[in-house]
GROMACS .gro file of C-alpha atoms in nm:
model
  215
    1MET     CA    1   7.311   2.884   0.772
    2ILE     CA    2   7.269   2.935   0.395
    3ARG     CA    3   7.586   3.082   0.247
    4VAL     CA    4   7.535   3.304  -0.058
    5LEU     CA    5   7.768   3.446  -0.322
    6LEU     CA    6   7.627   3.753  -0.504
    7VAL     CA    7   7.748   3.809  -0.860
    8ASP     CA    8   7.638   4.116  -1.060
    9ASP     CA    9   7.832   4.389  -1.240
   10GLN     CA   10   7.601   4.658  -1.096
   11PRO     CA   11   7.691   4.745  -0.734
   12LEU     CA   12   7.346   4.890  -0.670
   13ILE     CA   13   7.180   4.559  -0.764
   14ARG     CA   14   7.416   4.366  -0.537
   15SER     CA   15   7.350   4.608  -0.252
   16GLY     CA   16   6.974   4.565  -0.289
   17PHE     CA   17   6.991   4.188  -0.277
   18ARG     CA   18   7.239   4.197   0.009
   19ALA     CA   19   7.013   4.423   0.212
   20LEU     CA   20   6.734   4.168   0.179
   21LEU     CA   21   6.956   3.874   0.267
   22ASP     CA   22   7.146   4.028   0.558
   23ILE     CA   23   6.836   4.071   0.773
   24GLU     CA   24   6.757   3.700   0.757
   25ASP     CA   25   6.887   3.492   1.049
   26ASP     CA   26   6.946   3.181   0.837
   27ILE     CA   27   7.123   3.346   0.541
   28GLU     CA   28   7.475   3.487   0.515
   29VAL     CA   29   7.630   3.668   0.217
   30VAL     CA   30   7.988   3.541   0.215
   31ALA     CA   31   8.119   3.735  -0.088
   32GLU     CA   32   8.031   3.959  -0.383
   33ALA     CA   33   8.172   3.967  -0.736
   34GLY     CA   34   8.129   4.199  -1.034
   35ASP     CA   35   8.217   3.953  -1.311
   36GLY     CA   36   8.214   3.583  -1.382
   37HIS     CA   37   8.588   3.527  -1.346
   38ALA     CA   38   8.588   3.669  -0.994
   39ALA     CA   39   8.274   3.469  -0.920
   40VAL     CA   40   8.445   3.138  -0.992
   41GLU     CA   41   8.747   3.232  -0.782
   42LEU     CA   42   8.530   3.341  -0.490
   43ALA     CA   43   8.318   3.028  -0.518
   44ARG     CA   44   8.633   2.819  -0.481
   45ARG     CA   45   8.747   3.027  -0.185
   46HIS     CA   46   8.421   3.042   0.009
   47LEU     CA   47   8.228   2.732  -0.109
   48PRO     CA   48   7.885   2.897  -0.086
   49ASP     CA   49   7.562   2.700  -0.090
   50ILE     CA   50   7.420   2.930  -0.358
   51ALA     CA   51   7.572   3.156  -0.623
   52LEU     CA   52   7.325   3.418  -0.746
   53VAL     CA   53   7.474   3.505  -1.086
   54ASP     CA   54   7.380   3.782  -1.329
   55ILE     CA   55   7.351   3.642  -1.680
   56ARG     CA   56   7.513   3.932  -1.866
   57MET     CA   57   7.840   4.068  -1.733
   58PRO     CA   58   8.173   4.192  -1.873
   59LEU     CA   59   8.486   3.977  -1.903
   60VAL     CA   60   8.318   3.644  -1.821
   61ASP     CA   61   7.938   3.629  -1.843
   62GLY     CA   62   7.703   3.432  -1.622
   63ILE     CA   63   7.674   3.141  -1.862
   64GLU     CA   64   8.047   3.079  -1.874
   65ALA     CA   65   8.080   3.130  -1.500
   66THR     CA   66   7.805   2.872  -1.448
   67ARG     CA   67   7.980   2.630  -1.683
   68ARG     CA   68   8.309   2.665  -1.493
   69ILE     CA   69   8.144   2.617  -1.155
   70ALA     CA   70   7.953   2.312  -1.278
   71ALA     CA   71   8.270   2.160  -1.424
   72ASP     CA   72   8.470   2.194  -1.100
   73PRO     CA   73   8.429   1.884  -0.878
   74THR     CA   74   8.519   2.089  -0.570
   75LEU     CA   75   8.213   2.307  -0.634
   76ALA     CA   76   7.964   2.023  -0.675
   77ASP     CA   77   7.756   2.152  -0.381
   78VAL     CA   78   7.730   2.509  -0.515
   79HIS     CA   79   7.384   2.573  -0.660
   80VAL     CA   80   7.389   2.840  -0.930
   81VAL     CA   81   7.079   3.056  -0.973
   82ILE     CA   82   7.076   3.291  -1.270
   83LEU     CA   83   6.958   3.651  -1.227
   84THR     CA   84   6.811   3.816  -1.535
   85ASN     CA   85   6.625   4.131  -1.636
   86TYR     CA   86   6.489   3.970  -1.946
   87GLY     CA   87   6.268   3.680  -1.838
   88LEU     CA   88   6.256   3.389  -2.080
   89ASP     CA   89   6.527   3.410  -2.344
   90GLU     CA   90   6.783   3.185  -2.503
   91TYR     CA   91   7.052   3.298  -2.259
   92VAL     CA   92   6.853   3.156  -1.970
   93PHE     CA   93   6.819   2.824  -2.151
   94ASP     CA   94   7.193   2.822  -2.225
   95ALA     CA   95   7.258   2.883  -1.857
   96LEU     CA   96   7.037   2.591  -1.756
   97ARG     CA   97   7.224   2.367  -1.999
   98ALA     CA   98   7.551   2.493  -1.852
   99GLY     CA   99   7.447   2.376  -1.506
  100ALA     CA  100   7.230   2.644  -1.345
  101GLY     CA  101   6.967   2.514  -1.105
  102GLY     CA  102   6.711   2.778  -1.200
  103PHE     CA  103   6.663   3.146  -1.266
  104LEU     CA  104   6.504   3.453  -1.111
  105VAL     CA  105   6.388   3.775  -1.273
  106LYS     CA  106   6.538   4.074  -1.091
  107ASP     CA  107   6.205   4.246  -1.030
  108ILE     CA  108   6.090   3.954  -0.814
  109LEU     CA  109   5.905   4.040  -0.493
  110PRO     CA  110   6.130   4.037  -0.182
  111GLU     CA  111   5.938   3.757  -0.011
  112ASP     CA  112   5.949   3.546  -0.327
  113PHE     CA  113   6.322   3.612  -0.361
  114LEU     CA  114   6.394   3.493  -0.007
  115HIS     CA  115   6.176   3.185  -0.058
  116ALA     CA  116   6.364   3.109  -0.381
  117VAL     CA  117   6.701   3.128  -0.205
  118ARG     CA  118   6.585   2.874   0.051
  119VAL     CA  119   6.442   2.646  -0.219
  120ALA     CA  120   6.770   2.660  -0.414
  121ALA     CA  121   6.967   2.580  -0.099
  122ARG     CA  122   6.776   2.251  -0.074
  123GLY     CA  123   6.889   2.165  -0.425
  124ASP     CA  124   6.543   2.197  -0.578
  125ALA     CA  125   6.511   2.350  -0.924
  126LEU     CA  126   6.367   2.701  -0.947
  127LEU     CA  127   6.151   2.618  -1.244
  128ALA     CA  128   5.776   2.646  -1.212
  129PRO     CA  129   5.598   2.404  -1.447
  130ALA     CA  130   5.442   2.677  -1.663
  131ILE     CA  131   5.774   2.858  -1.700
  132THR     CA  132   5.955   2.535  -1.774
  133ARG     CA  133   5.719   2.447  -2.056
  134LYS     CA  134   5.741   2.796  -2.211
  135LEU     CA  135   6.118   2.798  -2.188
  136ILE     CA  136   6.177   2.451  -2.326
  137ASP     CA  137   5.907   2.473  -2.593
  138ARG     CA  138   6.062   2.791  -2.726
  139TYR     CA  139   6.417   2.660  -2.763
  140VAL     CA  140   6.416   2.281  -2.768
  141ASP     CA  141   6.380   2.265  -3.147
  142ARG     CA  142   6.722   2.425  -3.179
  143LEU     CA  143   6.892   2.148  -2.985
  144PRO     CA  144   7.043   1.826  -3.116
  145ARG     CA  145   6.858   1.522  -2.983
  146PRO     CA  146   7.094   1.295  -2.785
  147PRO     CA  147   7.153   0.942  -2.915
  148SER     CA  148   6.899   0.684  -2.803
  149GLU     CA  149   7.166   0.482  -2.623
  150ALA     CA  150   7.211   0.771  -2.380
  151LEU     CA  151   6.883   0.668  -2.218
  152GLY     CA  152   6.934   0.295  -2.251
  153GLY     CA  153   7.054   0.256  -1.896
  154LEU     CA  154   6.733   0.388  -1.742
  155THR     CA  155   6.478   0.150  -1.601
  156HIS     CA  156   6.112   0.191  -1.694
  157ARG     CA  157   6.036   0.347  -1.355
  158GLU     CA  158   6.331   0.585  -1.383
  159ARG     CA  159   6.210   0.698  -1.726
  160GLU     CA  160   5.865   0.754  -1.580
  161ALA     CA  161   6.012   0.958  -1.295
  162VAL     CA  162   6.216   1.172  -1.535
  163ALA     CA  163   5.904   1.248  -1.740
  164LEU     CA  164   5.726   1.362  -1.425
  165VAL     CA  165   6.020   1.579  -1.319
  166ALA     CA  166   5.994   1.746  -1.659
  167LYS     CA  167   5.633   1.834  -1.576
  168GLY     CA  168   5.753   2.017  -1.267
  169LEU     CA  169   5.640   1.764  -1.008
  170SER     CA  170   5.809   1.737  -0.668
  171ASN     CA  171   5.924   1.404  -0.528
  172HIS     CA  172   5.605   1.378  -0.320
  173GLU     CA  173   5.389   1.446  -0.626
  174ILE     CA  174   5.587   1.192  -0.829
  175ALA     CA  175   5.533   0.939  -0.551
  176ASP     CA  176   5.157   0.997  -0.565
  177ARG     CA  177   5.149   0.955  -0.944
  178MET     CA  178   5.363   0.641  -0.940
  179VAL     CA  179   5.201   0.499  -0.624
  180ILE     CA  180   5.532   0.463  -0.443
  181SER     CA  181   5.688   0.621  -0.137
  182PRO     CA  182   5.856   0.964  -0.159
  183VAL     CA  183   6.185   0.799  -0.068
  184THR     CA  184   6.155   0.560  -0.360
  185ALA     CA  185   6.059   0.845  -0.591
  186LYS     CA  186   6.367   1.038  -0.482
  187THR     CA  187   6.579   0.728  -0.544
  188HIS     CA  188   6.445   0.692  -0.899
  189VAL     CA  189   6.514   1.060  -0.971
  190ASN     CA  190   6.863   1.054  -0.822
  191ARG     CA  191   6.959   0.737  -1.010
  192ALA     CA  192   6.833   0.888  -1.336
  193MET     CA  193   7.033   1.203  -1.270
  194SER     CA  194   7.344   0.995  -1.206
  195LYS     CA  195   7.302   0.781  -1.518
  196LEU     CA  196   7.233   1.081  -1.741
  197GLY     CA  197   7.506   1.299  -1.593
  198ALA     CA  198   7.261   1.567  -1.478
  199ARG     CA  199   7.397   1.801  -1.212
  200ASP     CA  200   7.050   1.875  -1.073
  201ARG     CA  201   6.680   1.862  -1.151
  202ALA     CA  202   6.699   2.161  -1.386
  203GLN     CA  203   6.945   1.980  -1.610
  204LEU     CA  204   6.732   1.666  -1.586
  205VAL     CA  205   6.440   1.868  -1.723
  206VAL     CA  206   6.651   1.986  -2.017
  207ILE     CA  207   6.763   1.628  -2.091
  208ALA     CA  208   6.405   1.505  -2.071
  209TYR     CA  209   6.296   1.749  -2.338
  210GLU     CA  210   6.604   1.699  -2.554
  211SER     CA  211   6.554   1.322  -2.551
  212GLY     CA  212   6.181   1.324  -2.602
  213LEU     CA  213   6.106   1.172  -2.260
  214ALA     CA  214   5.896   1.474  -2.169
  215GLY     CA  215   5.655   1.404  -2.454
   0.00000   0.00000   0.00000
């Protein structure tokens, strides 16, 4: 069962998403919140698999709520997905840097929304390659490049795997490119995430572009 926390300051939006989720046998909405502060408290109480978080809310916005969830070790298994009306903007990028595992535009088709929830529950980033490139290309120039020693602990194969993650490839696709098994590809990616302090693949993509590994 996929446990979901819905966070949006508009009750009608929450009701719409809940109606879609409640009819699915493998998904359960465990709580709803109207602001980021309540979202963090409910995440700690219910430990959902996914928190669907509106990016712009009163009191505490989605970016700060994401940052607090990502910083709490007890919430390490909570995957934050940002909900936005605005598509690609700097707030989405800030949310990814804060620890979000991806983002969805609110006018998404119902079937695509349900698929995205299941993808996020597996821990995969909700970042299609084309969207990733547009997002990063638009805002990466504003970011400070991390010191070179930050990447010094990566092996050559781990660096190669990170570059392929930044292109939007799955572990199976990375395995094909590197001529290794999917298990080995996953190991390279997970070790790179651990060494670079990336919470998930979305943050690994951001680091790859910030460091120049993505080309």
